[in-house]
């Protein structure tokens, strides 16, 4: 009996498949992927600093961490926030 094609994929690899299939991913998913591909997953100082940067970014934009948001909308929202500061 063959396993499902995605059975042996990591959580991050499954999220990449979601993205390819057009399903949105969260910012937390993107940061988790970044940490994983950086090769510093076991570096507690690095992972904490990346997580803290995400928290500051999310708080600054006033969006929820669990909110699914497309890259286009994120960019638009981000630019709108910085344009208001001028």
PDB file of N, CA and C in Angstrom:
ATOM      1  N   UNK A   1       0.842  -1.197   0.000  1.00  0.00           N
ATOM      2  CA  UNK A   1       0.000   0.000   0.000  1.00  0.00           C
ATOM      3  C   UNK A   1       0.883   1.256   0.000  1.00  0.00           C
ATOM      4  N   UNK A   2       0.577   2.164  -0.860  1.00  0.00           N
ATOM      5  CA  UNK A   2       1.344   3.404  -0.963  1.00  0.00           C
ATOM      6  C   UNK A   2       0.814   4.454  -0.003  1.00  0.00           C
ATOM      7  N   UNK A   3       1.742   5.215   0.564  1.00  0.00           N
ATOM      8  CA  UNK A   3       1.351   6.330   1.425  1.00  0.00           C
ATOM      9  C   UNK A   3       0.865   7.489   0.568  1.00  0.00           C
ATOM     10  N   UNK A   4       0.115   8.384   1.193  1.00  0.00           N
ATOM     11  CA  UNK A   4      -0.300   9.607   0.505  1.00  0.00           C
ATOM     12  C   UNK A   4       0.957  10.392   0.141  1.00  0.00           C
ATOM     13  N   UNK A   5       0.970  11.068  -1.006  1.00  0.00           N
ATOM     14  CA  UNK A   5       2.166  11.798  -1.447  1.00  0.00           C
ATOM     15  C   UNK A   5       2.669  12.827  -0.438  1.00  0.00           C
ATOM     16  N   UNK A   6       1.791  13.363   0.381  1.00  0.00           N
ATOM     17  CA  UNK A   6       2.206  14.394   1.328  1.00  0.00           C
ATOM     18  C   UNK A   6       2.509  13.831   2.711  1.00  0.00           C
ATOM     19  N   UNK A   7       2.416  12.530   2.886  1.00  0.00           N
ATOM     20  CA  UNK A   7       2.573  11.931   4.210  1.00  0.00           C
ATOM     21  C   UNK A   7       3.939  12.195   4.830  1.00  0.00           C
ATOM     22  N   UNK A   8       4.980  12.256   4.024  1.00  0.00           N
ATOM     23  CA  UNK A   8       6.336  12.416   4.559  1.00  0.00           C
ATOM     24  C   UNK A   8       6.852  13.849   4.500  1.00  0.00           C
ATOM     25  N   UNK A   9       5.998  14.776   4.168  1.00  0.00           N
ATOM     26  CA  UNK A   9       6.414  16.180   4.092  1.00  0.00           C
ATOM     27  C   UNK A   9       6.405  16.817   5.471  1.00  0.00           C
ATOM     28  N   UNK A  10       7.300  17.777   5.655  1.00  0.00           N
ATOM     29  CA  UNK A  10       7.295  18.550   6.896  1.00  0.00           C
ATOM     30  C   UNK A  10       6.094  19.502   6.880  1.00  0.00           C
ATOM     31  N   UNK A  11       5.811  20.073   8.029  1.00  0.00           N
ATOM     32  CA  UNK A  11       4.720  21.058   8.129  1.00  0.00           C
ATOM     33  C   UNK A  11       4.970  22.206   7.149  1.00  0.00           C
ATOM     34  N   UNK A  12       6.204  22.666   7.084  1.00  0.00           N
ATOM     35  CA  UNK A  12       6.547  23.773   6.198  1.00  0.00           C
ATOM     36  C   UNK A  12       6.366  23.396   4.736  1.00  0.00           C
ATOM     37  N   UNK A  13       6.772  22.190   4.363  1.00  0.00           N
ATOM     38  CA  UNK A  13       6.605  21.748   2.976  1.00  0.00           C
ATOM     39  C   UNK A  13       5.122  21.660   2.607  1.00  0.00           C
ATOM     40  N   UNK A  14       4.296  21.253   3.545  1.00  0.00           N
ATOM     41  CA  UNK A  14       2.844  21.209   3.293  1.00  0.00           C
ATOM     42  C   UNK A  14       2.294  22.614   3.092  1.00  0.00           C
ATOM     43  N   UNK A  15       2.816  23.584   3.849  1.00  0.00           N
ATOM     44  CA  UNK A  15       2.378  24.966   3.680  1.00  0.00           C
ATOM     45  C   UNK A  15       2.795  25.513   2.319  1.00  0.00           C
ATOM     46  N   UNK A  16       3.971  25.112   1.832  1.00  0.00           N
ATOM     47  CA  UNK A  16       4.418  25.525   0.500  1.00  0.00           C
ATOM     48  C   UNK A  16       3.459  24.977  -0.554  1.00  0.00           C
ATOM     49  N   UNK A  17       3.039  23.723  -0.390  1.00  0.00           N
ATOM     50  CA  UNK A  17       2.052  23.153  -1.309  1.00  0.00           C
ATOM     51  C   UNK A  17       0.744  23.942  -1.267  1.00  0.00           C
ATOM     52  N   UNK A  18       0.332  24.351  -0.057  1.00  0.00           N
ATOM     53  CA  UNK A  18      -0.871  25.183   0.061  1.00  0.00           C
ATOM     54  C   UNK A  18      -0.712  26.464  -0.746  1.00  0.00           C
ATOM     55  N   UNK A  19       0.444  27.087  -0.624  1.00  0.00           N
ATOM     56  CA  UNK A  19       0.706  28.338  -1.335  1.00  0.00           C
ATOM     57  C   UNK A  19       0.674  28.118  -2.847  1.00  0.00           C
ATOM     58  N   UNK A  20       1.297  27.049  -3.306  1.00  0.00           N
ATOM     59  CA  UNK A  20       1.293  26.730  -4.731  1.00  0.00           C
ATOM     60  C   UNK A  20      -0.123  26.479  -5.235  1.00  0.00           C
ATOM     61  N   UNK A  21      -0.939  25.851  -4.387  1.00  0.00           N
ATOM     62  CA  UNK A  21      -2.316  25.537  -4.771  1.00  0.00           C
ATOM     63  C   UNK A  21      -3.230  26.757  -4.697  1.00  0.00           C
ATOM     64  N   UNK A  22      -2.679  27.905  -4.268  1.00  0.00           N
ATOM     65  CA  UNK A  22      -3.475  29.127  -4.217  1.00  0.00           C
ATOM     66  C   UNK A  22      -4.176  29.356  -2.898  1.00  0.00           C
ATOM     67  N   UNK A  23      -3.904  28.499  -1.909  1.00  0.00           N
ATOM     68  CA  UNK A  23      -4.488  28.696  -0.583  1.00  0.00           C
ATOM     69  C   UNK A  23      -3.578  29.634   0.198  1.00  0.00           C
ATOM     70  N   UNK A  24      -4.149  30.597   0.897  1.00  0.00           N
ATOM     71  CA  UNK A  24      -3.315  31.563   1.619  1.00  0.00           C
ATOM     72  C   UNK A  24      -2.608  30.917   2.806  1.00  0.00           C
ATOM     73  N   UNK A  25      -1.475  31.483   3.177  1.00  0.00           N
ATOM     74  CA  UNK A  25      -0.772  31.062   4.378  1.00  0.00           C
ATOM     75  C   UNK A  25      -0.701  32.250   5.323  1.00  0.00           C
ATOM     76  N   UNK A  26      -0.416  31.988   6.586  1.00  0.00           N
ATOM     77  CA  UNK A  26      -0.337  33.076   7.560  1.00  0.00           C
ATOM     78  C   UNK A  26       1.083  33.629   7.612  1.00  0.00           C
ATOM     79  N   UNK A  27       1.229  34.785   8.197  1.00  0.00           N
ATOM     80  CA  UNK A  27       2.554  35.357   8.398  1.00  0.00           C
ATOM     81  C   UNK A  27       3.388  34.450   9.296  1.00  0.00           C
ATOM     82  N   UNK A  28       2.755  33.842  10.275  1.00  0.00           N
ATOM     83  CA  UNK A  28       3.460  32.921  11.159  1.00  0.00           C
ATOM     84  C   UNK A  28       4.020  31.745  10.372  1.00  0.00           C
ATOM     85  N   UNK A  29       3.240  31.236   9.417  1.00  0.00           N
ATOM     86  CA  UNK A  29       3.732  30.154   8.558  1.00  0.00           C
ATOM     87  C   UNK A  29       4.972  30.605   7.781  1.00  0.00           C
ATOM     88  N   UNK A  30       4.927  31.822   7.253  1.00  0.00           N
ATOM     89  CA  UNK A  30       6.047  32.343   6.471  1.00  0.00           C
ATOM     90  C   UNK A  30       7.294  32.499   7.331  1.00  0.00           C
ATOM     91  N   UNK A  31       7.126  32.956   8.553  1.00  0.00           N
ATOM     92  CA  UNK A  31       8.269  33.114   9.452  1.00  0.00           C
ATOM     93  C   UNK A  31       8.820  31.748   9.854  1.00  0.00           C
ATOM     94  N   UNK A  32       7.948  30.796  10.100  1.00  0.00           N
ATOM     95  CA  UNK A  32       8.394  29.435  10.423  1.00  0.00           C
ATOM     96  C   UNK A  32       9.223  28.875   9.271  1.00  0.00           C
ATOM     97  N   UNK A  33       8.771  29.107   8.043  1.00  0.00           N
ATOM     98  CA  UNK A  33       9.517  28.667   6.857  1.00  0.00           C
ATOM     99  C   UNK A  33      10.882  29.354   6.806  1.00  0.00           C
ATOM    100  N   UNK A  34      10.904  30.636   7.054  1.00  0.00           N
ATOM    101  CA  UNK A  34      12.157  31.394   7.033  1.00  0.00           C
ATOM    102  C   UNK A  34      13.155  30.817   8.038  1.00  0.00           C
ATOM    103  N   UNK A  35      12.678  30.545   9.241  1.00  0.00           N
ATOM    104  CA  UNK A  35      13.550  29.979  10.277  1.00  0.00           C
ATOM    105  C   UNK A  35      14.066  28.612   9.845  1.00  0.00           C
ATOM    106  N   UNK A  36      13.184  27.818   9.279  1.00  0.00           N
ATOM    107  CA  UNK A  36      13.577  26.474   8.861  1.00  0.00           C
ATOM    108  C   UNK A  36      14.626  26.501   7.753  1.00  0.00           C
ATOM    109  N   UNK A  37      14.431  27.343   6.740  1.00  0.00           N
ATOM    110  CA  UNK A  37      15.382  27.368   5.621  1.00  0.00           C
ATOM    111  C   UNK A  37      16.673  28.107   5.968  1.00  0.00           C
ATOM    112  N   UNK A  38      16.654  28.908   7.022  1.00  0.00           N
ATOM    113  CA  UNK A  38      17.869  29.607   7.431  1.00  0.00           C
ATOM    114  C   UNK A  38      18.912  28.648   7.992  1.00  0.00           C
ATOM    115  N   UNK A  39      18.442  27.464   8.421  1.00  0.00           N
ATOM    116  CA  UNK A  39      19.346  26.502   9.023  1.00  0.00           C
ATOM    117  C   UNK A  39      19.651  26.801  10.480  1.00  0.00           C
ATOM    118  N   UNK A  40      18.931  27.762  11.040  1.00  0.00           N
ATOM    119  CA  UNK A  40      19.186  28.178  12.429  1.00  0.00           C
ATOM    120  C   UNK A  40      18.015  27.828  13.356  1.00  0.00           C
ATOM    121  N   UNK A  41      17.276  26.788  13.005  1.00  0.00           N
ATOM    122  CA  UNK A  41      16.096  26.413  13.779  1.00  0.00           C
ATOM    123  C   UNK A  41      16.440  26.124  15.239  1.00  0.00           C
ATOM    124  N   UNK A  42      17.649  25.610  15.493  1.00  0.00           N
ATOM    125  CA  UNK A  42      18.048  25.263  16.865  1.00  0.00           C
ATOM    126  C   UNK A  42      18.736  26.409  17.596  1.00  0.00           C
ATOM    127  N   UNK A  43      18.908  27.533  16.930  1.00  0.00           N
ATOM    128  CA  UNK A  43      19.529  28.715  17.534  1.00  0.00           C
ATOM    129  C   UNK A  43      18.433  29.536  18.217  1.00  0.00           C
ATOM    130  N   UNK A  44      18.310  29.364  19.525  1.00  0.00           N
ATOM    131  CA  UNK A  44      17.217  29.988  20.270  1.00  0.00           C
ATOM    132  C   UNK A  44      17.230  31.519  20.150  1.00  0.00           C
ATOM    133  N   UNK A  45      18.409  32.121  20.202  1.00  0.00           N
ATOM    134  CA  UNK A  45      18.501  33.585  20.104  1.00  0.00           C
ATOM    135  C   UNK A  45      17.996  34.075  18.747  1.00  0.00           C
ATOM    136  N   UNK A  46      18.389  33.377  17.689  1.00  0.00           N
ATOM    137  CA  UNK A  46      17.939  33.743  16.342  1.00  0.00           C
ATOM    138  C   UNK A  46      16.426  33.602  16.211  1.00  0.00           C
ATOM    139  N   UNK A  47      15.893  32.445  16.613  1.00  0.00           N
ATOM    140  CA  UNK A  47      14.454  32.214  16.444  1.00  0.00           C
ATOM    141  C   UNK A  47      13.630  33.186  17.281  1.00  0.00           C
ATOM    142  N   UNK A  48      14.107  33.499  18.485  1.00  0.00           N
ATOM    143  CA  UNK A  48      13.383  34.466  19.309  1.00  0.00           C
ATOM    144  C   UNK A  48      13.403  35.855  18.687  1.00  0.00           C
ATOM    145  N   UNK A  49      14.517  36.246  18.103  1.00  0.00           N
ATOM    146  CA  UNK A  49      14.586  37.578  17.497  1.00  0.00           C
ATOM    147  C   UNK A  49      13.680  37.664  16.263  1.00  0.00           C
ATOM    148  N   UNK A  50      13.603  36.580  15.486  1.00  0.00           N
ATOM    149  CA  UNK A  50      12.714  36.565  14.326  1.00  0.00           C
ATOM    150  C   UNK A  50      11.262  36.608  14.775  1.00  0.00           C
ATOM    151  N   UNK A  51      10.918  35.820  15.794  1.00  0.00           N
ATOM    152  CA  UNK A  51       9.546  35.822  16.311  1.00  0.00           C
ATOM    153  C   UNK A  51       9.184  37.200  16.875  1.00  0.00           C
ATOM    154  N   UNK A  52      10.127  37.831  17.550  1.00  0.00           N
ATOM    155  CA  UNK A  52       9.873  39.163  18.106  1.00  0.00           C
ATOM    156  C   UNK A  52       9.668  40.193  16.987  1.00  0.00           C
ATOM    157  N   UNK A  53      10.447  40.084  15.931  1.00  0.00           N
ATOM    158  CA  UNK A  53      10.276  40.999  14.792  1.00  0.00           C
ATOM    159  C   UNK A  53       8.886  40.837  14.186  1.00  0.00           C
ATOM    160  N   UNK A  54       8.421  39.587  14.056  1.00  0.00           N
ATOM    161  CA  UNK A  54       7.076  39.345  13.542  1.00  0.00           C
ATOM    162  C   UNK A  54       6.033  39.973  14.466  1.00  0.00           C
ATOM    163  N   UNK A  55       6.195  39.792  15.761  1.00  0.00           N
ATOM    164  CA  UNK A  55       5.247  40.358  16.720  1.00  0.00           C
ATOM    165  C   UNK A  55       5.183  41.878  16.595  1.00  0.00           C
ATOM    166  N   UNK A  56       6.336  42.538  16.519  1.00  0.00           N
ATOM    167  CA  UNK A  56       6.354  43.993  16.365  1.00  0.00           C
ATOM    168  C   UNK A  56       5.684  44.410  15.060  1.00  0.00           C
ATOM    169  N   UNK A  57       5.989  43.686  13.978  1.00  0.00           N
ATOM    170  CA  UNK A  57       5.412  43.997  12.671  1.00  0.00           C
ATOM    171  C   UNK A  57       3.897  43.854  12.693  1.00  0.00           C
ATOM    172  N   UNK A  58       3.413  42.754  13.246  1.00  0.00           N
ATOM    173  CA  UNK A  58       1.971  42.501  13.318  1.00  0.00           C
ATOM    174  C   UNK A  58       1.300  43.545  14.201  1.00  0.00           C
ATOM    175  N   UNK A  59       1.902  43.840  15.337  1.00  0.00           N
ATOM    176  CA  UNK A  59       1.333  44.856  16.227  1.00  0.00           C
ATOM    177  C   UNK A  59       1.297  46.223  15.542  1.00  0.00           C
ATOM    178  N   UNK A  60       2.353  46.547  14.780  1.00  0.00           N
ATOM    179  CA  UNK A  60       2.407  47.834  14.096  1.00  0.00           C
ATOM    180  C   UNK A  60       1.308  47.943  13.049  1.00  0.00           C
ATOM    181  N   UNK A  61       1.060  46.854  12.333  1.00  0.00           N
ATOM    182  CA  UNK A  61       0.014  46.870  11.318  1.00  0.00           C
ATOM    183  C   UNK A  61      -1.378  46.636  11.891  1.00  0.00           C
ATOM    184  N   UNK A  62      -1.416  46.261  13.162  1.00  0.00           N
ATOM    185  CA  UNK A  62      -2.689  45.986  13.840  1.00  0.00           C
ATOM    186  C   UNK A  62      -3.497  44.908  13.124  1.00  0.00           C
ATOM    187  N   UNK A  63      -2.821  43.818  12.784  1.00  0.00           N
ATOM    188  CA  UNK A  63      -3.500  42.674  12.194  1.00  0.00           C
ATOM    189  C   UNK A  63      -3.286  41.473  13.089  1.00  0.00           C
ATOM    190  N   UNK A  64      -4.235  40.544  13.067  1.00  0.00           N
ATOM    191  CA  UNK A  64      -4.122  39.352  13.890  1.00  0.00           C
ATOM    192  C   UNK A  64      -3.150  38.357  13.305  1.00  0.00           C
ATOM    193  N   UNK A  65      -2.446  37.642  14.169  1.00  0.00           N
ATOM    194  CA  UNK A  65      -1.484  36.633  13.716  1.00  0.00           C
ATOM    195  C   UNK A  65      -2.162  35.514  12.946  1.00  0.00           C
ATOM    196  N   UNK A  66      -3.385  35.195  13.305  1.00  0.00           N
ATOM    197  CA  UNK A  66      -4.043  34.070  12.649  1.00  0.00           C
ATOM    198  C   UNK A  66      -4.753  34.484  11.363  1.00  0.00           C
ATOM    199  N   UNK A  67      -4.671  35.764  11.031  1.00  0.00           N
ATOM    200  CA  UNK A  67      -5.322  36.265   9.835  1.00  0.00           C
ATOM    201  C   UNK A  67      -4.605  35.763   8.586  1.00  0.00           C
ATOM    202  N   UNK A  68      -5.342  35.149   7.681  1.00  0.00           N
ATOM    203  CA  UNK A  68      -4.759  34.805   6.387  1.00  0.00           C
ATOM    204  C   UNK A  68      -4.724  36.073   5.554  1.00  0.00           C
ATOM    205  N   UNK A  69      -3.571  36.363   5.010  1.00  0.00           N
ATOM    206  CA  UNK A  69      -3.442  37.617   4.281  1.00  0.00           C
ATOM    207  C   UNK A  69      -2.523  37.379   3.080  1.00  0.00           C
ATOM    208  N   UNK A  70      -2.921  37.846   1.944  1.00  0.00           N
ATOM    209  CA  UNK A  70      -2.102  37.656   0.747  1.00  0.00           C
ATOM    210  C   UNK A  70      -0.945  38.652   0.755  1.00  0.00           C
ATOM    211  N   UNK A  71       0.088  38.332   0.024  1.00  0.00           N
ATOM    212  CA  UNK A  71       1.248  39.215  -0.045  1.00  0.00           C
ATOM    213  C   UNK A  71       0.875  40.574  -0.618  1.00  0.00           C
ATOM    214  N   UNK A  72      -0.025  40.599  -1.574  1.00  0.00           N
ATOM    215  CA  UNK A  72      -0.443  41.864  -2.184  1.00  0.00           C
ATOM    216  C   UNK A  72      -1.164  42.731  -1.167  1.00  0.00           C
ATOM    217  N   UNK A  73      -2.076  42.128  -0.408  1.00  0.00           N
ATOM    218  CA  UNK A  73      -2.807  42.903   0.596  1.00  0.00           C
ATOM    219  C   UNK A  73      -1.872  43.359   1.707  1.00  0.00           C
ATOM    220  N   UNK A  74      -0.965  42.492   2.114  1.00  0.00           N
ATOM    221  CA  UNK A  74      -0.005  42.862   3.146  1.00  0.00           C
ATOM    222  C   UNK A  74       0.812  44.062   2.694  1.00  0.00           C
ATOM    223  N   UNK A  75       1.307  44.022   1.463  1.00  0.00           N
ATOM    224  CA  UNK A  75       2.090  45.133   0.952  1.00  0.00           C
ATOM    225  C   UNK A  75       1.262  46.405   0.908  1.00  0.00           C
ATOM    226  N   UNK A  76       0.033  46.286   0.461  1.00  0.00           N
ATOM    227  CA  UNK A  76      -0.861  47.435   0.380  1.00  0.00           C
ATOM    228  C   UNK A  76      -1.107  48.028   1.765  1.00  0.00           C
ATOM    229  N   UNK A  77      -1.422  47.167   2.719  1.00  0.00           N
ATOM    230  CA  UNK A  77      -1.673  47.634   4.091  1.00  0.00           C
ATOM    231  C   UNK A  77      -0.425  48.281   4.687  1.00  0.00           C
ATOM    232  N   UNK A  78       0.714  47.637   4.450  1.00  0.00           N
ATOM    233  CA  UNK A  78       1.974  48.124   4.985  1.00  0.00           C
ATOM    234  C   UNK A  78       2.293  49.494   4.416  1.00  0.00           C
ATOM    235  N   UNK A  79       2.131  49.662   3.118  1.00  0.00           N
ATOM    236  CA  UNK A  79       2.403  50.957   2.493  1.00  0.00           C
ATOM    237  C   UNK A  79       1.418  52.018   2.976  1.00  0.00           C
ATOM    238  N   UNK A  80       0.173  51.631   3.176  1.00  0.00           N
ATOM    239  CA  UNK A  80      -0.820  52.587   3.665  1.00  0.00           C
ATOM    240  C   UNK A  80      -0.438  53.116   5.043  1.00  0.00           C
ATOM    241  N   UNK A  81       0.050  52.240   5.902  1.00  0.00           N
ATOM    242  CA  UNK A  81       0.465  52.645   7.242  1.00  0.00           C
ATOM    243  C   UNK A  81       1.627  53.636   7.157  1.00  0.00           C
ATOM    244  N   UNK A  82       2.610  53.338   6.319  1.00  0.00           N
ATOM    245  CA  UNK A  82       3.764  54.226   6.223  1.00  0.00           C
ATOM    246  C   UNK A  82       3.424  55.522   5.517  1.00  0.00           C
ATOM    247  N   UNK A  83       2.462  55.505   4.597  1.00  0.00           N
ATOM    248  CA  UNK A  83       2.042  56.743   3.924  1.00  0.00           C
ATOM    249  C   UNK A  83       1.310  57.659   4.888  1.00  0.00           C
ATOM    250  N   UNK A  84       0.641  57.114   5.884  1.00  0.00           N
ATOM    251  CA  UNK A  84      -0.063  57.927   6.882  1.00  0.00           C
ATOM    252  C   UNK A  84       0.912  58.654   7.802  1.00  0.00           C
ATOM    253  N   UNK A  85       2.116  58.124   7.923  1.00  0.00           N
ATOM    254  CA  UNK A  85       3.113  58.718   8.813  1.00  0.00           C
ATOM    255  C   UNK A  85       3.705  59.992   8.231  1.00  0.00           C
ATOM    256  N   UNK A  86       3.620  60.186   6.925  1.00  0.00           N
ATOM    257  CA  UNK A  86       4.232  61.361   6.273  1.00  0.00           C
ATOM    258  C   UNK A  86       3.460  62.622   6.545  1.00  0.00           C
TER     259      UNK A  86
END
